Amino acid sequence: MKKILIFGSIVLLLFGLLAFVTNYQNQQKLASIENNPYGKTELDPETINLLDDPNYQNIILPEELDKQIENEEDMIVYFFSSTCVYCKQATPILMPIADDLGVEIQQYNLLEFEQGWNDYNINATPTLVKFENGKEVERVEGLQEEAFYQELLTEWKAS
């Protein structure tokens, strides 16, 4: 029984140490980012991993999105989650197409700003929403094929 308690204590200590080191590394990485687009000091580790990814550089904050909608601006918003497997597949397809076409897509991270699920009636990620004059006019949910994104963004750019 004594051996089990000692072994259990060692395992708990190792897990605690691992959690501490991981948290410390994430905090160091977050502190080393010059322009944290989220404006928060605490981010999910999966979001921290995306900070240097060129496909996740057009982050919009909830206040900015609300202001643009209030100002009746036209825009496309990509609602994603840093932990979403389908988002991690869609983003490297979608963002280069948008860049090639000269289409600006604002990226809203629902993992960091969970109120967006309710505020914008998001059912799943990834979700692309097109706003015209501050009103939603079209929405696409889920992972799509490259050809679909190409056609969609070409159509949205023309309108």
mmCIF file of C-alpha atoms in Angstrom:
data_model
loop_
_atom_site.group_PDB
_atom_site.id
_atom_site.type_symbol
_atom_site.label_atom_id
_atom_site.label_comp_id
_atom_site.label_asym_id
_atom_site.label_seq_id
_atom_site.Cartn_x
_atom_site.Cartn_y
_atom_site.Cartn_z
ATOM 1 C CA MET A 1 0.000 0.000 0.000
ATOM 2 C CA LYS A 2 2.866 2.336 0.859
ATOM 3 C CA LYS A 3 4.473 1.755 -2.552
ATOM 4 C CA ILE A 4 1.204 2.629 -4.310
ATOM 5 C CA LEU A 5 0.960 5.903 -2.392
ATOM 6 C CA ILE A 6 4.550 6.802 -3.228
ATOM 7 C CA PHE A 7 4.077 5.898 -6.893
ATOM 8 C CA GLY A 8 0.780 7.860 -7.031
ATOM 9 C CA SER A 9 2.431 10.899 -5.447
ATOM 10 C CA ILE A 10 5.263 10.801 -7.986
ATOM 11 C CA VAL A 11 2.792 10.581 -10.884
ATOM 12 C CA LEU A 12 0.769 13.523 -9.520
ATOM 13 C CA LEU A 13 3.945 15.546 -9.037
ATOM 14 C CA LEU A 14 5.035 14.844 -12.619
ATOM 15 C CA PHE A 15 1.644 15.876 -14.017
ATOM 16 C CA GLY A 16 1.711 19.054 -11.928
ATOM 17 C CA LEU A 17 5.222 19.863 -13.127
ATOM 18 C CA LEU A 18 4.232 19.208 -16.742
ATOM 19 C CA ALA A 19 1.205 21.508 -16.420
ATOM 20 C CA PHE A 20 3.364 24.233 -14.866
ATOM 21 C CA VAL A 21 6.023 24.023 -17.605
ATOM 22 C CA THR A 22 3.421 24.050 -20.377
ATOM 23 C CA ASN A 23 1.639 27.054 -18.868
ATOM 24 C CA TYR A 24 4.950 28.865 -18.414
ATOM 25 C CA GLN A 25 5.962 28.214 -22.039
ATOM 26 C CA ASN A 26 2.589 29.490 -23.295
ATOM 27 C CA GLN A 27 2.882 32.644 -21.188
ATOM 28 C CA GLN A 28 6.410 33.245 -22.501
ATOM 29 C CA LYS A 29 5.257 32.804 -26.089
ATOM 30 C CA LEU A 30 2.315 35.147 -25.539
ATOM 31 C CA ALA A 31 4.581 37.757 -23.938
ATOM 32 C CA SER A 32 7.021 37.560 -26.846
ATOM 33 C CA ILE A 33 4.349 38.443 -29.422
ATOM 34 C CA GLU A 34 4.702 42.131 -30.197
ATOM 35 C CA ASN A 35 1.164 42.761 -31.370
ATOM 36 C CA ASN A 36 -1.236 40.405 -29.635
ATOM 37 C CA PRO A 37 -4.337 40.837 -31.820
ATOM 38 C CA TYR A 38 -6.648 39.572 -29.063
ATOM 39 C CA GLY A 39 -5.876 42.269 -26.511
ATOM 40 C CA LYS A 40 -6.046 39.658 -23.740
ATOM 41 C CA THR A 41 -3.358 38.440 -21.368
ATOM 42 C CA GLU A 42 -4.871 34.958 -21.062
ATOM 43 C CA LEU A 43 -5.385 32.901 -24.221
ATOM 44 C CA ASP A 44 -6.162 29.255 -24.810
ATOM 45 C CA PRO A 45 -2.984 27.298 -25.693
ATOM 46 C CA GLU A 46 -4.478 26.410 -29.097
ATOM 47 C CA THR A 47 -4.931 30.116 -29.859
ATOM 48 C CA ILE A 48 -1.364 30.826 -28.773
ATOM 49 C CA ASN A 49 -0.195 28.200 -31.267
ATOM 50 C CA LEU A 50 -1.928 30.142 -34.077
ATOM 51 C CA LEU A 51 -0.465 33.569 -33.249
ATOM 52 C CA ASP A 52 2.422 33.149 -35.710
ATOM 53 C CA ASP A 53 0.352 31.404 -38.402
ATOM 54 C CA PRO A 54 0.027 33.703 -41.445
ATOM 55 C CA ASN A 55 -3.479 32.359 -42.076
ATOM 56 C CA TYR A 56 -4.750 33.789 -38.784
ATOM 57 C CA GLN A 57 -3.615 37.397 -38.946
ATOM 58 C CA ASN A 58 -6.827 39.329 -39.595
ATOM 59 C CA ILE A 59 -8.439 38.921 -36.166
ATOM 60 C CA ILE A 60 -11.408 41.126 -35.345
ATOM 61 C CA LEU A 61 -12.442 41.775 -31.759
ATOM 62 C CA PRO A 62 -16.106 41.739 -30.692
ATOM 63 C CA GLU A 63 -16.182 45.502 -30.119
ATOM 64 C CA GLU A 64 -14.729 46.185 -33.577
ATOM 65 C CA LEU A 65 -17.232 43.862 -35.249
ATOM 66 C CA ASP A 66 -20.135 45.437 -33.376
ATOM 67 C CA LYS A 67 -18.938 48.892 -34.423
ATOM 68 C CA GLN A 68 -18.629 47.908 -38.085
ATOM 69 C CA ILE A 69 -22.126 46.408 -38.054
ATOM 70 C CA GLU A 70 -23.486 49.517 -36.316
ATOM 71 C CA ASN A 71 -21.799 51.655 -38.994
ATOM 72 C CA GLU A 72 -23.595 49.527 -41.617
ATOM 73 C CA GLU A 73 -20.362 48.397 -43.253
ATOM 74 C CA ASP A 74 -19.985 45.643 -45.836
ATOM 75 C CA MET A 75 -17.685 42.814 -44.729
ATOM 76 C CA ILE A 76 -17.070 39.107 -44.630
ATOM 77 C CA VAL A 77 -16.479 37.487 -41.250
ATOM 78 C CA TYR A 78 -14.964 34.053 -40.735
ATOM 79 C CA PHE A 79 -16.098 32.582 -37.421
ATOM 80 C CA PHE A 80 -13.678 29.893 -36.262
ATOM 81 C CA SER A 81 -12.407 28.167 -33.165
ATOM 82 C CA SER A 82 -8.745 27.484 -32.459
ATOM 83 C CA THR A 83 -9.647 23.929 -31.435
ATOM 84 C CA CYS A 84 -11.894 23.173 -34.431
ATOM 85 C CA VAL A 85 -10.465 20.412 -36.637
ATOM 86 C CA TYR A 86 -12.530 21.573 -39.610
ATOM 87 C CA CYS A 87 -11.355 25.177 -39.183
ATOM 88 C CA LYS A 88 -7.756 24.001 -39.239
ATOM 89 C CA GLN A 89 -8.523 22.338 -42.577
ATOM 90 C CA ALA A 90 -10.571 25.206 -44.018
ATOM 91 C CA THR A 91 -8.399 28.181 -43.092
ATOM 92 C CA PRO A 92 -5.303 27.200 -45.145
ATOM 93 C CA ILE A 93 -7.601 26.776 -48.156
ATOM 94 C CA LEU A 94 -9.807 29.822 -47.631
ATOM 95 C CA MET A 95 -7.338 32.540 -46.673
ATOM 96 C CA PRO A 96 -4.953 32.154 -49.651
ATOM 97 C CA ILE A 97 -7.948 32.269 -52.015
ATOM 98 C CA ALA A 98 -9.143 35.458 -50.307
ATOM 99 C CA ASP A 99 -5.645 36.965 -50.608
ATOM 100 C CA ASP A 100 -5.400 36.038 -54.304
ATOM 101 C CA LEU A 101 -8.802 37.613 -55.010
ATOM 102 C CA GLY A 102 -8.154 40.675 -52.857
ATOM 103 C CA VAL A 103 -11.089 39.847 -50.587
ATOM 104 C CA GLU A 104 -10.701 40.942 -46.978
ATOM 105 C CA ILE A 105 -12.004 38.444 -44.460
ATOM 106 C CA GLN A 106 -12.232 39.373 -40.784
ATOM 107 C CA GLN A 107 -11.532 36.431 -38.449
ATOM 108 C CA TYR A 108 -13.529 36.056 -35.225
ATOM 109 C CA ASN A 109 -12.215 33.461 -32.764
ATOM 110 C CA LEU A 110 -15.181 31.914 -30.968
ATOM 111 C CA LEU A 111 -12.918 30.067 -28.535
ATOM 112 C CA GLU A 112 -11.644 33.378 -27.157
ATOM 113 C CA PHE A 113 -14.890 35.336 -27.525
ATOM 114 C CA GLU A 114 -17.629 32.814 -26.777
ATOM 115 C CA GLN A 115 -20.394 35.435 -26.776
ATOM 116 C CA GLY A 116 -20.119 35.354 -30.575
ATOM 117 C CA TRP A 117 -21.941 32.017 -30.677
ATOM 118 C CA ASN A 118 -25.125 33.699 -29.446
ATOM 119 C CA ASP A 119 -24.530 37.217 -30.766
ATOM 120 C CA TYR A 120 -24.244 35.999 -34.366
ATOM 121 C CA ASN A 121 -26.298 32.770 -34.154
ATOM 122 C CA ILE A 122 -23.350 30.546 -34.999
ATOM 123 C CA ASN A 123 -24.268 26.864 -35.023
ATOM 124 C CA ALA A 124 -20.962 25.351 -36.135
ATOM 125 C CA THR A 125 -17.449 26.247 -37.122
ATOM 126 C CA PRO A 126 -16.160 27.209 -39.553
ATOM 127 C CA THR A 127 -18.831 29.710 -40.610
ATOM 128 C CA LEU A 128 -18.470 32.469 -43.190
ATOM 129 C CA VAL A 129 -20.950 35.343 -42.994
ATOM 130 C CA LYS A 130 -21.338 38.127 -45.527
ATOM 131 C CA PHE A 131 -22.671 41.437 -44.233
ATOM 132 C CA GLU A 132 -23.992 44.232 -46.449
ATOM 133 C CA ASN A 133 -24.933 47.545 -44.900
ATOM 134 C CA GLY A 134 -24.395 45.930 -41.498
ATOM 135 C CA LYS A 135 -26.954 43.168 -42.139
ATOM 136 C CA GLU A 136 -26.271 39.500 -42.730
ATOM 137 C CA VAL A 137 -27.111 38.564 -46.324
ATOM 138 C CA GLU A 138 -25.511 35.144 -46.707
ATOM 139 C CA ARG A 139 -23.919 32.429 -44.597
ATOM 140 C CA VAL A 140 -21.940 29.247 -45.278
ATOM 141 C CA GLU A 141 -21.356 26.710 -42.515
ATOM 142 C CA GLY A 142 -18.874 23.881 -42.338
ATOM 143 C CA LEU A 143 -15.803 22.778 -44.240
ATOM 144 C CA GLN A 144 -16.098 23.192 -48.009
ATOM 145 C CA GLU A 145 -14.010 22.190 -51.009
ATOM 146 C CA GLU A 146 -11.439 24.606 -52.457
ATOM 147 C CA ALA A 147 -13.469 25.082 -55.655
ATOM 148 C CA PHE A 148 -16.501 26.072 -53.587
ATOM 149 C CA TYR A 149 -14.551 28.749 -51.687
ATOM 150 C CA GLN A 150 -13.065 30.029 -54.940
ATOM 151 C CA GLU A 151 -16.497 30.363 -56.551
ATOM 152 C CA LEU A 152 -18.116 31.813 -53.417
ATOM 153 C CA LEU A 153 -15.501 34.502 -52.847
ATOM 154 C CA THR A 154 -15.447 35.402 -56.523
ATOM 155 C CA GLU A 155 -19.239 35.831 -56.404
ATOM 156 C CA TRP A 156 -19.152 37.786 -53.129
ATOM 157 C CA LYS A 157 -16.427 40.083 -54.449
ATOM 158 C CA ALA A 158 -18.459 40.841 -57.582
ATOM 159 C CA SER A 159 -21.612 41.725 -55.650
#
